mmCIF file of C-alpha atoms in Angstrom:
data_model
loop_
_atom_site.group_PDB
_atom_site.id
_atom_site.type_symbol
_atom_site.label_atom_id
_atom_site.label_comp_id
_atom_site.label_asym_id
_atom_site.label_seq_id
_atom_site.Cartn_x
_atom_site.Cartn_y
_atom_site.Cartn_z
ATOM 1 C CA MET L 124 194.656 22.934 106.421
ATOM 2 C CA PRO L 125 197.495 24.532 108.444
ATOM 3 C CA GLU L 126 200.921 23.845 106.966
ATOM 4 C CA GLY L 127 204.158 25.798 107.105
ATOM 5 C CA ASP L 128 202.879 28.639 104.931
ATOM 6 C CA THR L 129 199.632 28.937 106.920
ATOM 7 C CA VAL L 130 201.512 29.073 110.211
ATOM 8 C CA TRP L 131 203.905 31.671 108.786
ATOM 9 C CA GLN L 132 200.896 33.840 107.888
ATOM 10 C CA ALA L 133 199.393 33.383 111.339
ATOM 11 C CA ALA L 134 202.674 34.430 112.960
ATOM 12 C CA LYS L 135 202.838 37.502 110.748
ATOM 13 C CA ARG L 136 199.302 38.559 111.731
ATOM 14 C CA LEU L 137 199.939 37.975 115.424
ATOM 15 C CA HIS L 138 203.282 39.763 115.349
ATOM 16 C CA SER L 139 201.745 42.771 113.601
ATOM 17 C CA ALA L 140 198.923 42.948 116.154
ATOM 18 C CA LEU L 141 200.798 42.202 119.376
ATOM 19 C CA ALA L 142 204.544 42.800 119.101
ATOM 20 C CA ASP L 143 205.963 45.794 120.949
ATOM 21 C CA THR L 144 202.745 46.337 122.884
ATOM 22 C CA VAL L 145 201.745 45.659 126.477
ATOM 23 C CA LEU L 146 199.066 43.079 127.139
ATOM 24 C CA THR L 147 195.944 44.450 128.773
ATOM 25 C CA ARG L 148 194.059 41.159 128.551
ATOM 26 C CA SER L 149 195.246 37.601 129.077
ATOM 27 C CA ASP L 150 193.127 34.472 129.314
ATOM 28 C CA LEU L 151 194.563 30.967 128.796
ATOM 29 C CA ARG L 152 191.678 28.521 128.859
ATOM 30 C CA VAL L 153 193.537 25.299 129.501
ATOM 31 C CA PRO L 154 193.556 23.815 133.017
ATOM 32 C CA ARG L 155 197.306 23.813 133.499
ATOM 33 C CA PHE L 156 197.716 27.522 132.744
ATOM 34 C CA ALA L 157 194.291 28.905 133.603
ATOM 35 C CA THR L 158 195.676 30.966 136.481
ATOM 36 C CA ALA L 159 198.565 32.459 134.478
ATOM 37 C CA ASP L 160 198.232 36.222 134.101
ATOM 38 C CA LEU L 161 200.302 37.886 131.372
ATOM 39 C CA THR L 162 198.732 41.339 131.619
ATOM 40 C CA GLY L 163 201.239 44.158 132.039
ATOM 41 C CA ARG L 164 203.886 42.289 130.051
ATOM 42 C CA ALA L 165 205.031 43.298 126.566
ATOM 43 C CA VAL L 166 204.901 40.898 123.648
ATOM 44 C CA LEU L 167 208.376 40.798 122.109
ATOM 45 C CA ASP L 168 207.752 38.832 118.925
ATOM 46 C CA VAL L 169 205.778 35.991 117.365
ATOM 47 C CA THR L 170 207.914 33.465 115.519
ATOM 48 C CA PRO L 171 206.849 30.472 113.411
ATOM 49 C CA ARG L 172 208.859 27.264 113.647
ATOM 50 C CA GLY L 173 207.578 24.691 111.180
ATOM 51 C CA LYS L 174 203.952 24.205 112.215
ATOM 52 C CA HIS L 175 204.542 25.684 115.698
ATOM 53 C CA LEU L 176 203.951 29.254 116.898
ATOM 54 C CA LEU L 177 206.164 30.834 119.546
ATOM 55 C CA THR L 178 204.822 34.029 121.123
ATOM 56 C CA ARG L 179 207.653 35.475 123.194
ATOM 57 C CA ILE L 180 206.658 37.634 126.128
ATOM 58 C CA GLU L 181 208.552 39.981 128.431
ATOM 59 C CA GLY L 182 209.989 38.240 131.458
ATOM 60 C CA GLY L 183 211.476 35.274 129.602
ATOM 61 C CA LEU L 184 208.184 33.539 128.763
ATOM 62 C CA THR L 185 206.984 31.880 125.561
ATOM 63 C CA LEU L 186 203.419 30.903 124.725
ATOM 64 C CA HIS L 187 203.714 27.841 122.497
ATOM 65 C CA SER L 188 200.792 26.853 120.297
ATOM 66 C CA HIS L 189 200.198 24.358 117.506
ATOM 67 C CA LEU L 190 197.264 24.509 115.090
ATOM 68 C CA ARG L 191 197.269 20.867 113.920
ATOM 69 C CA MET L 192 194.222 20.178 111.752
ATOM 70 C CA ASP L 193 191.704 22.919 112.552
ATOM 71 C CA GLY L 194 193.154 25.303 115.122
ATOM 72 C CA SER L 195 193.413 28.996 114.280
ATOM 73 C CA TRP L 196 194.386 32.372 115.659
ATOM 74 C CA ARG L 197 192.129 35.305 114.737
ATOM 75 C CA VAL L 198 192.931 38.973 115.269
ATOM 76 C CA TYR L 199 190.166 41.507 115.917
ATOM 77 C CA ALA L 200 190.041 45.235 116.449
ATOM 78 C CA ASN L 201 188.788 46.003 119.924
ATOM 79 C CA GLY L 202 185.016 46.208 119.811
ATOM 80 C CA GLN L 203 184.821 44.010 116.708
ATOM 81 C CA ARG L 204 182.629 40.915 116.938
ATOM 82 C CA TRP L 205 184.567 37.654 117.204
ATOM 83 C CA SER L 206 183.688 35.155 114.497
ATOM 84 C CA GLY L 207 186.127 32.245 114.718
ATOM 85 C CA GLY L 208 183.720 29.824 116.366
ATOM 86 C CA PRO L 209 181.615 29.318 119.493
ATOM 87 C CA ALA L 210 182.967 30.581 122.805
ATOM 88 C CA HIS L 211 183.594 27.088 124.150
ATOM 89 C CA GLN L 212 186.214 26.567 121.413
ATOM 90 C CA ILE L 213 188.334 29.517 122.559
ATOM 91 C CA ARG L 214 191.594 28.419 124.186
ATOM 92 C CA ALA L 215 193.492 31.704 124.458
ATOM 93 C CA ILE L 216 192.888 35.455 124.438
ATOM 94 C CA LEU L 217 195.702 38.012 124.248
ATOM 95 C CA GLY L 218 194.765 41.658 123.954
ATOM 96 C CA ASN L 219 196.286 45.127 123.998
ATOM 97 C CA ALA L 220 194.854 48.619 123.702
ATOM 98 C CA ASP L 221 194.031 48.178 120.005
ATOM 99 C CA ARG L 222 193.838 44.504 119.051
ATOM 100 C CA THR L 223 192.745 41.174 120.493
ATOM 101 C CA ALA L 224 194.124 37.823 119.332
ATOM 102 C CA VAL L 225 191.842 34.848 119.931
ATOM 103 C CA GLY L 226 193.008 31.248 119.631
ATOM 104 C CA TYR L 227 190.314 28.774 118.592
ATOM 105 C CA ARG L 228 190.466 24.962 118.884
ATOM 106 C CA LEU L 229 194.164 24.987 119.755
ATOM 107 C CA PRO L 230 195.121 21.379 120.543
ATOM 108 C CA VAL L 231 198.483 22.484 121.973
ATOM 109 C CA LEU L 232 198.809 25.526 124.201
ATOM 110 C CA GLU L 233 201.479 25.831 126.854
ATOM 111 C CA LEU L 234 203.408 28.531 128.664
ATOM 112 C CA LEU L 235 207.112 27.868 129.188
ATOM 113 C CA ARG L 236 210.384 29.623 129.758
ATOM 114 C CA THR L 237 211.840 31.015 126.539
ATOM 115 C CA THR L 238 215.104 29.268 127.397
ATOM 116 C CA HIS L 239 213.200 25.965 127.255
ATOM 117 C CA GLU L 240 211.809 26.346 123.722
ATOM 118 C CA ASP L 241 214.001 23.502 122.507
ATOM 119 C CA ARG L 242 211.863 21.168 124.577
ATOM 120 C CA VAL L 243 208.954 21.742 122.185
ATOM 121 C CA VAL L 244 210.659 22.538 118.855
ATOM 122 C CA GLY L 245 214.191 21.215 119.240
ATOM 123 C CA HIS L 246 213.283 17.937 117.553
ATOM 124 C CA LEU L 247 212.289 19.653 114.301
ATOM 125 C CA GLY L 248 214.327 19.411 111.141
ATOM 126 C CA PRO L 249 215.323 22.472 109.075
ATOM 127 C CA ASP L 250 212.431 24.918 108.709
ATOM 128 C CA LEU L 251 211.432 25.445 105.068
ATOM 129 C CA LEU L 252 210.571 29.084 105.810
ATOM 130 C CA GLY L 253 213.057 29.685 108.607
ATOM 131 C CA PRO L 254 216.559 31.097 108.896
ATOM 132 C CA ASP L 255 217.869 27.614 109.730
ATOM 133 C CA TRP L 256 216.880 26.163 106.344
ATOM 134 C CA ASN L 257 219.515 23.681 105.164
ATOM 135 C CA PRO L 258 218.583 21.664 102.056
ATOM 136 C CA SER L 259 221.469 19.228 102.393
ATOM 137 C CA LEU L 260 220.559 18.402 105.981
ATOM 138 C CA ALA L 261 216.881 18.074 105.067
ATOM 139 C CA MET L 262 217.669 15.542 102.333
ATOM 140 C CA ALA L 263 220.059 13.640 104.592
ATOM 141 C CA ASN L 264 217.300 13.458 107.214
ATOM 142 C CA LEU L 265 214.815 12.129 104.655
ATOM 143 C CA LEU L 266 217.246 9.394 103.654
ATOM 144 C CA ARG L 267 217.894 8.176 107.203
ATOM 145 C CA ASP L 268 215.226 5.511 106.697
ATOM 146 C CA PRO L 269 215.462 4.667 102.982
ATOM 147 C CA ALA L 270 212.653 2.096 103.172
ATOM 148 C CA LEU L 271 210.121 4.628 104.460
ATOM 149 C CA PRO L 272 207.526 5.742 101.876
ATOM 150 C CA LEU L 273 208.316 9.207 100.591
ATOM 151 C CA GLY L 274 204.949 10.610 101.659
ATOM 152 C CA GLU L 275 205.463 9.521 105.262
ATOM 153 C CA ALA L 276 209.047 10.827 105.278
ATOM 154 C CA LEU L 277 207.864 14.255 104.093
ATOM 155 C CA LEU L 278 205.299 14.467 106.894
ATOM 156 C CA ASP L 279 207.872 13.626 109.568
ATOM 157 C CA GLN L 280 208.725 17.072 110.932
ATOM 158 C CA ARG L 281 212.013 15.726 112.286
ATOM 159 C CA ASN L 282 213.232 15.563 108.683
ATOM 160 C CA LEU L 283 212.121 18.997 107.508
ATOM 161 C CA ALA L 284 209.595 21.282 109.108
ATOM 162 C CA GLY L 285 206.572 22.701 107.326
ATOM 163 C CA VAL L 286 205.240 20.069 104.917
ATOM 164 C CA GLY L 287 201.694 18.880 105.564
ATOM 165 C CA ASN L 288 199.293 16.621 103.746
ATOM 166 C CA VAL L 289 198.571 19.027 100.893
ATOM 167 C CA TYR L 290 202.206 19.711 100.070
ATOM 168 C CA LYS L 291 203.051 16.028 100.478
ATOM 169 C CA SER L 292 200.690 15.071 97.653
ATOM 170 C CA GLU L 293 201.631 18.036 95.476
ATOM 171 C CA LEU L 294 205.384 17.521 95.900
ATOM 172 C CA CYS L 295 205.137 13.868 94.960
ATOM 173 C CA PHE L 296 203.149 14.817 91.851
ATOM 174 C CA LEU L 297 205.690 17.434 90.798
ATOM 175 C CA LEU L 298 208.506 14.917 91.321
ATOM 176 C CA GLY L 299 206.648 12.338 89.241
ATOM 177 C CA VAL L 300 206.638 9.620 91.897
ATOM 178 C CA THR L 301 203.956 8.128 94.108
ATOM 179 C CA PRO L 302 203.890 8.879 97.850
ATOM 180 C CA TRP L 303 204.445 5.143 98.468
ATOM 181 C CA LEU L 304 207.818 5.038 96.725
ATOM 182 C CA PRO L 305 210.531 4.209 99.304
ATOM 183 C CA VAL L 306 212.456 7.422 99.784
ATOM 184 C CA GLY L 307 215.731 5.591 99.117
ATOM 185 C CA GLU L 308 214.479 4.678 95.625
ATOM 186 C CA LEU L 309 213.865 8.277 94.613
ATOM 187 C CA PRO L 310 215.982 8.872 91.471
ATOM 188 C CA ALA L 311 219.059 10.945 92.235
ATOM 189 C CA GLU L 312 218.087 13.868 90.013
ATOM 190 C CA ARG L 313 214.678 14.102 91.666
ATOM 191 C CA ALA L 314 216.153 13.787 95.142
ATOM 192 C CA ALA L 315 218.382 16.737 94.273
ATOM 193 C CA GLN L 316 215.305 18.761 93.298
ATOM 194 C CA LEU L 317 213.147 17.900 96.299
ATOM 195 C CA PRO L 318 214.392 20.291 99.036
ATOM 196 C CA GLY L 319 214.497 23.298 96.735
ATOM 197 C CA LEU L 320 211.097 22.509 95.268
ATOM 198 C CA ALA L 321 209.531 22.166 98.712
ATOM 199 C CA ARG L 322 210.940 25.515 99.802
ATOM 200 C CA LYS L 323 209.864 27.173 96.539
ATOM 201 C CA LEU L 324 206.255 26.053 97.011
ATOM 202 C CA LEU L 325 206.024 27.314 100.596
ATOM 203 C CA GLU L 326 207.790 30.590 99.816
ATOM 204 C CA TYR L 327 205.456 31.182 96.872
ATOM 205 C CA ASN L 328 202.411 30.678 99.082
ATOM 206 C CA ARG L 329 203.418 32.304 102.352
ATOM 207 C CA ASP L 330 201.889 35.649 101.359
ATOM 208 C CA ARG L 331 199.029 34.281 99.263
ATOM 209 C CA PRO L 332 195.446 34.137 100.603
ATOM 210 C CA VAL L 333 194.737 31.016 98.509
ATOM 211 C CA ARG L 334 197.366 28.291 98.237
ATOM 212 C CA SER L 335 198.464 27.373 94.716
ATOM 213 C CA THR L 336 200.978 24.882 93.352
ATOM 214 C CA THR L 337 199.992 25.055 89.693
ATOM 215 C CA GLY L 338 200.459 28.716 88.847
ATOM 216 C CA ARG L 339 197.073 28.547 87.098
ATOM 217 C CA ARG L 340 194.032 30.712 87.757
ATOM 218 C CA ASP L 341 191.484 28.008 87.018
ATOM 219 C CA GLN L 342 192.894 25.300 89.298
ATOM 220 C CA ASN L 343 195.092 25.822 92.371
ATOM 221 C CA LEU L 344 196.266 22.259 93.059
ATOM 222 C CA PHE L 345 197.404 19.435 90.791
ATOM 223 C CA VAL L 346 196.051 16.429 92.690
ATOM 224 C CA TYR L 347 195.112 17.188 96.302
ATOM 225 C CA GLY L 348 191.344 17.037 96.750
ATOM 226 C CA ARG L 349 190.834 16.059 93.096
ATOM 227 C CA ALA L 350 189.946 12.361 93.452
ATOM 228 C CA ALA L 351 188.066 10.972 90.407
ATOM 229 C CA ARG L 352 188.718 14.187 88.465
ATOM 230 C CA PRO L 353 190.988 14.391 85.401
ATOM 231 C CA CYS L 354 194.699 14.981 85.944
ATOM 232 C CA LEU L 355 195.626 18.457 84.755
ATOM 233 C CA ARG L 356 198.474 16.991 82.695
ATOM 234 C CA CYS L 357 197.355 13.656 81.261
ATOM 235 C CA ARG L 358 193.577 13.584 81.958
ATOM 236 C CA ALA L 359 193.729 10.238 83.763
ATOM 237 C CA LEU L 360 191.526 10.157 86.855
ATOM 238 C CA VAL L 361 193.272 11.252 90.030
ATOM 239 C CA ARG L 362 193.168 8.611 92.751
ATOM 240 C CA ARG L 363 192.861 8.823 96.535
ATOM 241 C CA ALA L 364 193.896 6.458 99.322
ATOM 242 C CA ASP L 365 194.849 6.718 102.979
ATOM 243 C CA GLN L 366 198.525 6.631 103.885
ATOM 244 C CA GLY L 367 200.119 6.290 107.304
ATOM 245 C CA ASP L 368 201.653 3.993 109.864
ATOM 246 C CA GLY L 369 198.302 2.718 111.111
ATOM 247 C CA SER L 370 198.057 5.203 113.956
ATOM 248 C CA ARG L 371 197.274 8.239 111.820
ATOM 249 C CA GLU L 372 196.018 7.750 108.280
ATOM 250 C CA ARG L 373 196.128 10.708 105.905
ATOM 251 C CA PRO L 374 194.154 11.114 102.665
ATOM 252 C CA THR L 375 196.647 11.021 99.811
ATOM 253 C CA TYR L 376 196.145 11.902 96.165
ATOM 254 C CA TRP L 377 198.123 10.966 93.060
ATOM 255 C CA CYS L 378 197.916 10.471 89.311
ATOM 256 C CA PRO L 379 198.416 6.807 88.350
ATOM 257 C CA VAL L 380 199.898 7.803 84.967
ATOM 258 C CA CYS L 381 202.108 10.804 85.756
ATOM 259 C CA GLN L 382 203.543 9.331 88.976
ATOM 260 C CA GLN L 383 205.689 6.229 88.970
ATOM 261 C CA GLY L 384 206.095 3.811 91.870
ATOM 262 C CA PRO L 385 204.042 1.559 94.143
ATOM 263 C CA ALA L 386 200.486 2.475 95.067
ATOM 264 C CA PRO L 387 197.465 0.797 96.644
ATOM 265 C CA ALA L 388 195.308 -1.244 94.324
ATOM 266 C CA PRO L 389 192.070 0.409 93.185
ATOM 267 C CA GLY L 390 189.346 -0.043 95.785
ATOM 268 C CA SER L 391 191.775 -0.841 98.611
#
């Protein structure tokens, strides 16, 4: 599941393959930009911003993409067989003399002026893996709506950029509170820990092929994806329920013993 660390890795791969080279192939397979031709232009850099990717191109252009749930960018050596999915799922192709980057199932793909990047990422809070990271501002953003459940506040990219559904569940476990606890009721000492802990988890995983929050070899995650299995700390059965505002429910995992606070009743 793409989260801030996954997007950071994707940006690193794309930057290594494309930056400081001239595009010899360009194919944007979305109606609005299908006629855009970027061949002959150099790729300047590929920068992650939260869960967004910004590919900056000579001539003041930026190709903005977002992976959401199942989008991906794959990089292939020229002549290598593409294996990211069927051809009809390809949304973008950028190639140079040595490498070809192929974007599969990209729900967001748009070409804009680099000077207009704020239109697509300006709403984001401090980036957990970015140079703009500001833990005090991130916590202040989270507390703007103290009645909002902590899990929903963590997923709101306007508060801090980079946390997805996996890190939401894992962070709440490590803080010892349920994702349904109103963020304003988070104990002060745990609120003080939250921004630094979130950044530590993403930094630890940004160069890892397999995401881990436990530091253990036998089990990578404390609660996410472990419904009805024993908690790694107390052995109580991990629970699962959907969380959201009604428009977008997200599967959420927690330990009913290790995490304090409100939670849905069993079977709800």
